[in-house]
Coordinates of C-alpha atoms in Angstrom, one line a residue:
Chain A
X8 CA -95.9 176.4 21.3
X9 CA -93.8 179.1 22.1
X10 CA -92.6 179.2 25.8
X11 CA -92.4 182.2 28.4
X12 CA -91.7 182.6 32.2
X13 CA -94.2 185.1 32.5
X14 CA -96.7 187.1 29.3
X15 CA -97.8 190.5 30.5
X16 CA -100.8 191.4 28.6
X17 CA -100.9 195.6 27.8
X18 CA -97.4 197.9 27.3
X19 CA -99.1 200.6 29.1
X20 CA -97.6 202.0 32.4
X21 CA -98.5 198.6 34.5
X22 CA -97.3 196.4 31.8
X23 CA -94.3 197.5 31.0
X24 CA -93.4 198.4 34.8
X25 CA -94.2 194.6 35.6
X26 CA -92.4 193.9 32.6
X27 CA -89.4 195.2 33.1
X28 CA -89.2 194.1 37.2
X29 CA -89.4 190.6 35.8
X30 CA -86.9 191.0 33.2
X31 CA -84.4 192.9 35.6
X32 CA -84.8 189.9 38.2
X33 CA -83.6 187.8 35.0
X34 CA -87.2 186.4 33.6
X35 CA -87.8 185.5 30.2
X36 CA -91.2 188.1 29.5
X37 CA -93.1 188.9 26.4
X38 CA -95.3 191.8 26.5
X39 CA -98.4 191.8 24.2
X40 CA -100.1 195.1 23.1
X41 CA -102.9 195.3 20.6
X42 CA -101.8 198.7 20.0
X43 CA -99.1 200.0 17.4
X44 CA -97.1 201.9 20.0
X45 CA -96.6 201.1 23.4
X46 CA -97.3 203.1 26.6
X47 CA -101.1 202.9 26.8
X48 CA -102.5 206.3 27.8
X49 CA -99.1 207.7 28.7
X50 CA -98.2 209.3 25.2
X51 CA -101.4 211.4 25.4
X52 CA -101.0 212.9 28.7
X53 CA -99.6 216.1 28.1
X54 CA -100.3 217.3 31.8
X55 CA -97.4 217.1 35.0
X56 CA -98.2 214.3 37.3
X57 CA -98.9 214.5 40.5
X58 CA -97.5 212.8 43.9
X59 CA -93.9 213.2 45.1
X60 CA -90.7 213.8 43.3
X61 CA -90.0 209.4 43.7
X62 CA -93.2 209.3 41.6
X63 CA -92.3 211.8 38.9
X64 CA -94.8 214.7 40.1
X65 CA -94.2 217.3 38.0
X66 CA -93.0 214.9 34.6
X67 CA -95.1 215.0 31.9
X68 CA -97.0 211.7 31.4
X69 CA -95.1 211.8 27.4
X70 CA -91.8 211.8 29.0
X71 CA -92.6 209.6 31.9
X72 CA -93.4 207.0 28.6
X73 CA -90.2 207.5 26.7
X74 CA -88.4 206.4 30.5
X75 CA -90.1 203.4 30.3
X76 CA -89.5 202.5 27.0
X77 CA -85.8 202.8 27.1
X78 CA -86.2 200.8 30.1
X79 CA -87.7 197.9 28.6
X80 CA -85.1 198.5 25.2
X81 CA -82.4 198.4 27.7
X82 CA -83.6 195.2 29.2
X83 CA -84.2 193.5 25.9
X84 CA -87.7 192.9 26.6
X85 CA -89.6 191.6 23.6
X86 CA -92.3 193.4 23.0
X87 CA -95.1 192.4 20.4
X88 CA -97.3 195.0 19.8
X89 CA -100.5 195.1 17.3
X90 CA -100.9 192.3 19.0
X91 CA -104.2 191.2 20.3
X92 CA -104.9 188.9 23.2
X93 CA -108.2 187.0 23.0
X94 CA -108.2 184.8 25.6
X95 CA -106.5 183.1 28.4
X96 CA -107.2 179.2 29.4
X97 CA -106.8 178.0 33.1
X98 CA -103.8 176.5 32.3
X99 CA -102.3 179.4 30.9
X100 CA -101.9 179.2 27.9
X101 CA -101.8 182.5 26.0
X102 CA -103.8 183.0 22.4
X103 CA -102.6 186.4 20.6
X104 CA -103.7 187.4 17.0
X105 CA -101.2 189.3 15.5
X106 CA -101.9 192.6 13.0
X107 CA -105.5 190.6 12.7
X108 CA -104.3 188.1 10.4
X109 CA -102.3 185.3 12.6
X110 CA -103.3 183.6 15.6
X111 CA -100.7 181.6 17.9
X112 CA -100.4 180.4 21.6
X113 CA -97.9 181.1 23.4
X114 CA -97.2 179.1 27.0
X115 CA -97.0 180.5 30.1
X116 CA -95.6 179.7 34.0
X117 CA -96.7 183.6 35.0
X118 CA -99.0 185.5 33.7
X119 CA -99.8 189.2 34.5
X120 CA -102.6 191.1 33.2
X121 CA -102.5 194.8 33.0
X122 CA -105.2 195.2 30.4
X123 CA -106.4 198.7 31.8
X124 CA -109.9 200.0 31.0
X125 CA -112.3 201.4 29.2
X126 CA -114.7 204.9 28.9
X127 CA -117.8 204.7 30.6
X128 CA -120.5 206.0 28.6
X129 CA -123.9 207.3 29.5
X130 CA -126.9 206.5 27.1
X131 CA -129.1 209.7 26.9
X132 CA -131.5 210.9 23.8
X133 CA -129.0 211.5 20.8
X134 CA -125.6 209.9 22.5
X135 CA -124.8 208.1 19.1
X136 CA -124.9 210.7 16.6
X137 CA -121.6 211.6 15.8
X138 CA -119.7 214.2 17.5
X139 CA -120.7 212.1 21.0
X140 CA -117.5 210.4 22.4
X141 CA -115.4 209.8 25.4
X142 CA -113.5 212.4 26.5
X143 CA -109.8 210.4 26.1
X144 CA -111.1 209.5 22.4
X145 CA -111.0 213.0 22.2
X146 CA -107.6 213.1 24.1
X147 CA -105.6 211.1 21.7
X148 CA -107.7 212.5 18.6
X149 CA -105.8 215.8 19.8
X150 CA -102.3 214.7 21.6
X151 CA -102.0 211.7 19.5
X152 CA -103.0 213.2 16.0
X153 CA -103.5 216.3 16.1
X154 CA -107.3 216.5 15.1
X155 CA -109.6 219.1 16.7
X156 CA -112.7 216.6 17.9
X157 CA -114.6 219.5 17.7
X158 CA -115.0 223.5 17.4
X159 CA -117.1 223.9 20.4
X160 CA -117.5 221.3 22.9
X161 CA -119.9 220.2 26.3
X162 CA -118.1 218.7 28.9
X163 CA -120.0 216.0 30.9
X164 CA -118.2 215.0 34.3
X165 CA -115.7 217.2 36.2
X166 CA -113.5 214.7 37.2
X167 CA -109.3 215.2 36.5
X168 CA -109.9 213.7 32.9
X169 CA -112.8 216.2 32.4
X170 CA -110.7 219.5 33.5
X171 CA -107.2 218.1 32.2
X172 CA -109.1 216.8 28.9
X173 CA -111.0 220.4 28.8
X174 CA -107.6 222.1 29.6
X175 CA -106.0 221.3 26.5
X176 CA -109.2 221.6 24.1
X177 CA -108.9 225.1 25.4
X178 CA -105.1 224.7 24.5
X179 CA -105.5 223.5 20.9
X180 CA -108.0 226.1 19.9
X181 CA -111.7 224.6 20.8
X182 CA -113.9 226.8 22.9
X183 CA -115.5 224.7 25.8
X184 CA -118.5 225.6 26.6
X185 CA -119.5 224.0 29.8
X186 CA -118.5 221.4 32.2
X187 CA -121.5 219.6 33.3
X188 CA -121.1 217.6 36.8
X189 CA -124.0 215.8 38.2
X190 CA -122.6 215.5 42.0
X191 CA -123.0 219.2 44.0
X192 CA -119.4 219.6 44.3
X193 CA -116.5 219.5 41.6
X194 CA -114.1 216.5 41.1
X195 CA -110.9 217.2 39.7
X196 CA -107.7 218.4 41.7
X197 CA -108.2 222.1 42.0
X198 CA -104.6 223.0 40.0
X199 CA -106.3 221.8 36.9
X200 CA -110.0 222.9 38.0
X201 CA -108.6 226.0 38.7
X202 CA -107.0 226.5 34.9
X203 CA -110.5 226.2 33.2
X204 CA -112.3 228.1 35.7
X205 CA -109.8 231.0 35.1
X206 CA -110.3 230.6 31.5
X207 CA -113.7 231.3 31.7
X208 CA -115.3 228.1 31.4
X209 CA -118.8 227.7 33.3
X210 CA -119.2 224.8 35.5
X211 CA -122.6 223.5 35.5
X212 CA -122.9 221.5 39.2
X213 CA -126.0 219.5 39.8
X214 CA -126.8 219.0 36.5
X215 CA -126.6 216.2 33.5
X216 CA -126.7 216.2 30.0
X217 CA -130.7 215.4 28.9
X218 CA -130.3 215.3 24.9
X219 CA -128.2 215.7 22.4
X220 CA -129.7 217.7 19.4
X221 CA -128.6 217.6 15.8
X222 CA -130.4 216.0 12.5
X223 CA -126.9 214.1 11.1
X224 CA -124.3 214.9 14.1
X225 CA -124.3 216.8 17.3
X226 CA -125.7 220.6 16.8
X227 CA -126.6 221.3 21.1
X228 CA -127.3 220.1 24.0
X229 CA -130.0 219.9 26.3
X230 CA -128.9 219.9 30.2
X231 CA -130.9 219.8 33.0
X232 CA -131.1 219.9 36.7
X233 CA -131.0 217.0 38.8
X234 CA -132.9 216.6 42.2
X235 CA -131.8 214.9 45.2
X236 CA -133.0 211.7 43.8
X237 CA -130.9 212.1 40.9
X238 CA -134.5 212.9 39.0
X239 CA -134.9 215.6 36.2
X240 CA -136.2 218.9 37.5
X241 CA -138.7 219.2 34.4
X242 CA -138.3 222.9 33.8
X243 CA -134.4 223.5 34.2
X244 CA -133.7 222.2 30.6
X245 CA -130.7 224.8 29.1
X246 CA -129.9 224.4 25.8
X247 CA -126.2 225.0 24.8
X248 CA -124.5 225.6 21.3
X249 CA -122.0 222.6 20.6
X250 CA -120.8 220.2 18.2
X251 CA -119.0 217.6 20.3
X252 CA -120.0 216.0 23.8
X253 CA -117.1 214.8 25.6
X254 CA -118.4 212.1 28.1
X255 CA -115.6 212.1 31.3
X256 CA -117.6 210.2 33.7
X257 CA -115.3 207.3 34.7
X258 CA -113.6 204.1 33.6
X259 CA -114.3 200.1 33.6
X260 CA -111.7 197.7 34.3
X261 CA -111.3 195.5 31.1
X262 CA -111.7 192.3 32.8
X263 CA -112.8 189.8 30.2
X264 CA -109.5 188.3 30.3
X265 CA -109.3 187.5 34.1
X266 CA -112.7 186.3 33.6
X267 CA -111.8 183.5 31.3
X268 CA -108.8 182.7 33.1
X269 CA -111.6 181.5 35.6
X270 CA -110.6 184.6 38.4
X271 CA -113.2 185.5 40.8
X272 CA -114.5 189.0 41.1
X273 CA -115.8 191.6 43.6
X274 CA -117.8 194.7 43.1
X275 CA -116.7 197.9 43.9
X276 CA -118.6 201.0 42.5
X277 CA -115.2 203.3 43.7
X278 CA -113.0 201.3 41.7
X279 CA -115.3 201.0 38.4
X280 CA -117.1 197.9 39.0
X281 CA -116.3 194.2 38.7
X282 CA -112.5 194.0 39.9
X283 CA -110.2 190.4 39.9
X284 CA -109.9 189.7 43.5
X285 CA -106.0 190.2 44.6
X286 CA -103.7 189.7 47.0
X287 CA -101.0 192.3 48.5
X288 CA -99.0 190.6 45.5
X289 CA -101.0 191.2 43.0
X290 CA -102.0 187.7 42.1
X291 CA -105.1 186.9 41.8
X292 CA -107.8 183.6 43.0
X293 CA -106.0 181.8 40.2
X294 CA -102.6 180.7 41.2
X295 CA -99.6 182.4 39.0
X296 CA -102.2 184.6 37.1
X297 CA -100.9 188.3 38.6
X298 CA -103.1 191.8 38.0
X299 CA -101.8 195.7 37.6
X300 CA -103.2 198.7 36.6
X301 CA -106.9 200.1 35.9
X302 CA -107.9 196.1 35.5
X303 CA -107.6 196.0 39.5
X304 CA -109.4 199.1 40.3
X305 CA -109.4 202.8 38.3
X306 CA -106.5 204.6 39.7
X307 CA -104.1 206.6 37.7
X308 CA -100.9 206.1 36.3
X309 CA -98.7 206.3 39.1
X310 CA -100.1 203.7 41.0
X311 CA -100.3 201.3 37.8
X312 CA -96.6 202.1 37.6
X313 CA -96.2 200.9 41.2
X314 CA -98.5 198.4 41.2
X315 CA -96.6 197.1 38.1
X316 CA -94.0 196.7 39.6
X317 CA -95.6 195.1 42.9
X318 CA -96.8 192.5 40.2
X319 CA -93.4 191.7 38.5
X320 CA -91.5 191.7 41.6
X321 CA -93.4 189.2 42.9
X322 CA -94.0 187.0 39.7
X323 CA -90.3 187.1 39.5
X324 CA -90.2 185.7 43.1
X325 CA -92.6 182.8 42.3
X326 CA -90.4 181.9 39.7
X327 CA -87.6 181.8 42.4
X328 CA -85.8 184.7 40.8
X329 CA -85.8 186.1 44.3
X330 CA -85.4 184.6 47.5
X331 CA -87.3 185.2 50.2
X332 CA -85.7 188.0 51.9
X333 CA -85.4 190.0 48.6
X334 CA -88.4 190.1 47.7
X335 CA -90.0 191.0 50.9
X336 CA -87.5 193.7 51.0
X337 CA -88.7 194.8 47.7
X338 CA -92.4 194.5 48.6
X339 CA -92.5 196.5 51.4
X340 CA -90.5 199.0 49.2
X341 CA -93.6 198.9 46.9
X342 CA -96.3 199.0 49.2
X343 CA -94.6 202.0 51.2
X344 CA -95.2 203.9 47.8
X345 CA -98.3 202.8 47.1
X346 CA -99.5 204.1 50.3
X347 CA -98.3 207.2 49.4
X348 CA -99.8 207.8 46.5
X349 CA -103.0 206.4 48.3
X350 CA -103.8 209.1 51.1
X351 CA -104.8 212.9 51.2
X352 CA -108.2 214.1 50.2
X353 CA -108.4 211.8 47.3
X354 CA -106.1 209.1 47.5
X355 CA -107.7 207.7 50.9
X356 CA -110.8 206.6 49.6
X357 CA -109.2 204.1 46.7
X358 CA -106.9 202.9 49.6
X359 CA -110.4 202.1 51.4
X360 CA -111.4 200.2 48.6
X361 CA -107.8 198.9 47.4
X362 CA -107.8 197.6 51.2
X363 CA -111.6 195.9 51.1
X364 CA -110.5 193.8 48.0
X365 CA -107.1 192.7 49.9
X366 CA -109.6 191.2 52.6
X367 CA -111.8 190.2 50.4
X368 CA -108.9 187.6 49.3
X369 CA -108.4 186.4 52.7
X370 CA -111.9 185.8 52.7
X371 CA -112.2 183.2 49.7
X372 CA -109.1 181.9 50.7
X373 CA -110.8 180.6 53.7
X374 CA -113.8 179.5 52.1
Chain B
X20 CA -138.3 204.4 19.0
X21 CA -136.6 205.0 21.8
X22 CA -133.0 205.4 22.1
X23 CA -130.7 203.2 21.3
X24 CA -128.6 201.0 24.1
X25 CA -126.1 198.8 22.2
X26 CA -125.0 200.8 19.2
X27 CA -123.2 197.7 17.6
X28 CA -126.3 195.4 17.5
X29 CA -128.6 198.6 17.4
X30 CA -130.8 197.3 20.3
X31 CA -133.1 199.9 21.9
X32 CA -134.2 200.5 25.8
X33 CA -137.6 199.1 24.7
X34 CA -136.0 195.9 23.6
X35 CA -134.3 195.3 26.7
X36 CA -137.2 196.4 29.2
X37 CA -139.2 194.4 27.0
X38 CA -136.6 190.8 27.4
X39 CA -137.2 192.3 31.2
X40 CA -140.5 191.5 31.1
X41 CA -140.0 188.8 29.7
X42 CA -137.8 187.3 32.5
X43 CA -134.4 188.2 31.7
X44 CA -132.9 189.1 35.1
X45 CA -128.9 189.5 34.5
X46 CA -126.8 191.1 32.0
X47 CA -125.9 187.4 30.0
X48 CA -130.1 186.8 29.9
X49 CA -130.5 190.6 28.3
X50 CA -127.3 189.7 26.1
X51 CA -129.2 186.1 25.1
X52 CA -133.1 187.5 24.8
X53 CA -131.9 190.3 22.7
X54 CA -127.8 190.1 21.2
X55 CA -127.3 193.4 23.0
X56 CA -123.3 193.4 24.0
X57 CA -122.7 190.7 21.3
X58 CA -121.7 193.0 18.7
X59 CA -118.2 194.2 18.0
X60 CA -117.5 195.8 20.7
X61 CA -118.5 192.7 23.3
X62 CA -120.3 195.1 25.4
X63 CA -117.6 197.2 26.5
X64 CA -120.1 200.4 25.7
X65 CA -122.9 199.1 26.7
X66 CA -122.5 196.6 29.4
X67 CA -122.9 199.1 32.2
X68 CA -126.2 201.3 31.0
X69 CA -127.5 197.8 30.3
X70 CA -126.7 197.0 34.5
X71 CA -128.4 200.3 35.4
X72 CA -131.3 199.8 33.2
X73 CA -131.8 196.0 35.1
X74 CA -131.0 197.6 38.3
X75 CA -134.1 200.2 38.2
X76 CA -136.3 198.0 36.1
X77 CA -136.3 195.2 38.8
X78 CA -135.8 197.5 41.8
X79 CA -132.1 196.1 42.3
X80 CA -129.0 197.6 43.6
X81 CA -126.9 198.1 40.3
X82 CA -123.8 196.1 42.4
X83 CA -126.4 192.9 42.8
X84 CA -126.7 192.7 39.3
X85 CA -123.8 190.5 39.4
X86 CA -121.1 190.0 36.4
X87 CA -121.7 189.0 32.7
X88 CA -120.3 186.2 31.4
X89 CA -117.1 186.5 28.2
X90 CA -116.6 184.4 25.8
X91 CA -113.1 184.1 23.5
X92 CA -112.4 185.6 21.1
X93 CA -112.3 189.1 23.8
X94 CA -111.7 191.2 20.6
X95 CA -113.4 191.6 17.3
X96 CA -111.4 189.0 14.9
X97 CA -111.3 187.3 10.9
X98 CA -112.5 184.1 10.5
X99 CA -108.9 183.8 8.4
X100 CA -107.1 184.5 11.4
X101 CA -107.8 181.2 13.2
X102 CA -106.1 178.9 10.7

């Protein structure tokens, strides 16, 4: 069996931050990606980031990815990507399949998972016929390939990947006609809210999608008005013209993998659900087995970058690539970022959270 | 027939209120009574309508629900690849 000091699983902005923070302390790191490129969501976000200048505001999320992979090219980081991790054992051992036809183990002292998430979807009358998907399907259909999802499209959830994802179907030639939101207030920053309202797009607040309506594939759909209970308001059915329905209404942390590495989980509804318990170092209940990214609680890319990098530092330390002083040093130098990126309007609240699961630590620590 | 919850194993709300009913109180005893979230996705669609339907049908919170369980292989995979 193949040996590594640490196997990161996911080359997306986590990944390949933690990555490259243990292979610049002098670790020996494989990074295993079950997709064909590397950079996880990074090569279909078009938009500028947000944050301060240290965080790349104002870099495009495609360039910000081409930094990190000369990083990791630099650093000689081996990389394996169409390469599909199915499980994790307690005593880390790694199982991969590559390009679906061979399965190995690899062995390792560190492990850090940064498997990021999934789209949310919301089961209503008519969500499978085709034309239904998740708004950053419809995001790398476009970015990624170039393929229109759709002509005219309904988007559900006004959230940043709702305007930002409605944004560019404007860009590439789709008419969008509505952005349904089920909360009375919008969600998005208001730079990009701002861009589709300008363009013309209605909002619908208050509302949700009831139906969609088609024989073979999506054709309209049915919205209606919600109460305060969250309960149809029979009568305030609207029917809009469409053939796709973009679904933007959040993300769940892929945690299978922490799971079977035997991890223990809190809920948090703010951070999309079941989340690995963590410490301020990232590592989770299981000794040596590190998290980053959306698999520790939906954020955005920036803080997967940092908390990427939180991770590899201090897998890097464990391994005694750093000695004590150094890596708090470097730490503190992480967390002072992190908090950041973690305050104003909507950055306090995932601190809130971010901070209940660091307690939550201490907690079955003690138990 | 009402709609469809789990596309991959093409189990309907019915089904699943029904395994309700029946006793199944958690996301694993829906997954057992009725394969929904064993198709090949593992759930990853379906998982959290599945916690919302359980959370109203038995007048939970949808956080006290509690986790599903996984099982390897996380990802859909040949038989030929596990030589």
């Amino acid at each position: 069996m193949k040996k590594y000091e640490v196997v990161v699983v996911g080359a997306g902005p986590a990944g390949l931050s933690a990555a490259i923070e243990c292979a610049r302390a002098g670790a020996k790191v494989l990074v295993a990606d079950e997709n064909n490129k590397p950079g996880g969501q990074l090569f279909k976000q078009i938009h500028k980031f947000f944050g301060s200048k240290e965080h790349k505001a104002g870099v495009r999320g495609i360039y910000i990815g081409e930094q990190l992979l000369k990083e990791t090219e630099n650093l000689s980081i081996e990389v394996w990507l169409g390469s599909e991790v199915c499980g994790i054992d307690a005593d880390k051992s790694v199982w991969i399949i590559k390009n679906k036809e061979e399965s190995c183990c690899v062995k390792a002292e560190r492990i850090i998972i940064a498997s990021g998430a999934t789209e949310n979807s919301i089961a209503f009358e008519g969500w499978t016929l085709p034309g239904v998907m998740g708004a950053g399907a419809a995001q790398t259909m476009m970015n990624c390939y170039r393929v229109l999802p759709g002509k005219r499209v309904l988007m559900i959830g006004s959230g940043n990947v709702g305007v930002i994802v409605s944004y560019q179907l404007l860009q590439a030639g789709a008419e969008v006609v509505g952005i349904v939101e089920a909360a009375s207030a919008l969600g998005g920053y208001g730079v990009h809210t701002a861009k589709v309202r300008r363009a013309g797009v209605p909002f619908y607040t208050g509302y949700t999608v009831k139906r969609g309506i088609g024989e073979k594939y999506i054709e309209a759909a049915e919205i209606v008005k919600l109460d305060s209970d969250w309960k149809h308001i029979p009568g305030s059915e609207k029917i809009l013209t469409a053939d796709t329905i973009c679904l933007a209404v959040g993300l769940t942390p892929l945690i299978e993998l922490a799971w079977l590495a035997g991890c223990r989980f809190t809920y948090s509804a703010k951070l999309g659900g079941h989340i690995p318990v963590h410490n301020k170092y990232m590592e989770t209940t299981v000794k040596g087995i590190y998290i980053a990214g959306d698999v520790s609680g939906i954020e955005e890319a920036s803080t997967a970058m940092e908390e990427g990098r939180l991770a590899g530092i201090s897998a890097a330390w464990s391994l005694g690539y750093y000695d004590d002083q150094e890596a708090e040093i470097l730490i503190e130098e992480e967390w002072r970022k992190l908090n950041l990126l973690r305050c104003g309007q909507f950055g306090v609240n995932r601190k809130v959270s971010k901070d209940e699961i660091l307690n939550k630590w201490e907690e079955m620590r003690n138990e | 027939m009402s709609k469809i919850i789990c596309r991959c194993e093409e189990i309907t709300e019915d089904e699943i209120i029904e395994a309700i009913s029946n006793g199944a109180r958690s996301v694993t005893e829906i997954k057992k009574f009725t394969r929904a979230g064993m198709g090949l996705c593992q759930g990853r669609t379906c998982r959290k309508s599945i916690e919302r339907i359980l959370a109203r049908e038995t007048g939970r919170k949808v956080e006290d629900i509690g986790i599903s369980s996984y099982r390897k292989p996380v990802r859909p995979t040949k038989m030929g690849s596990m030589k």
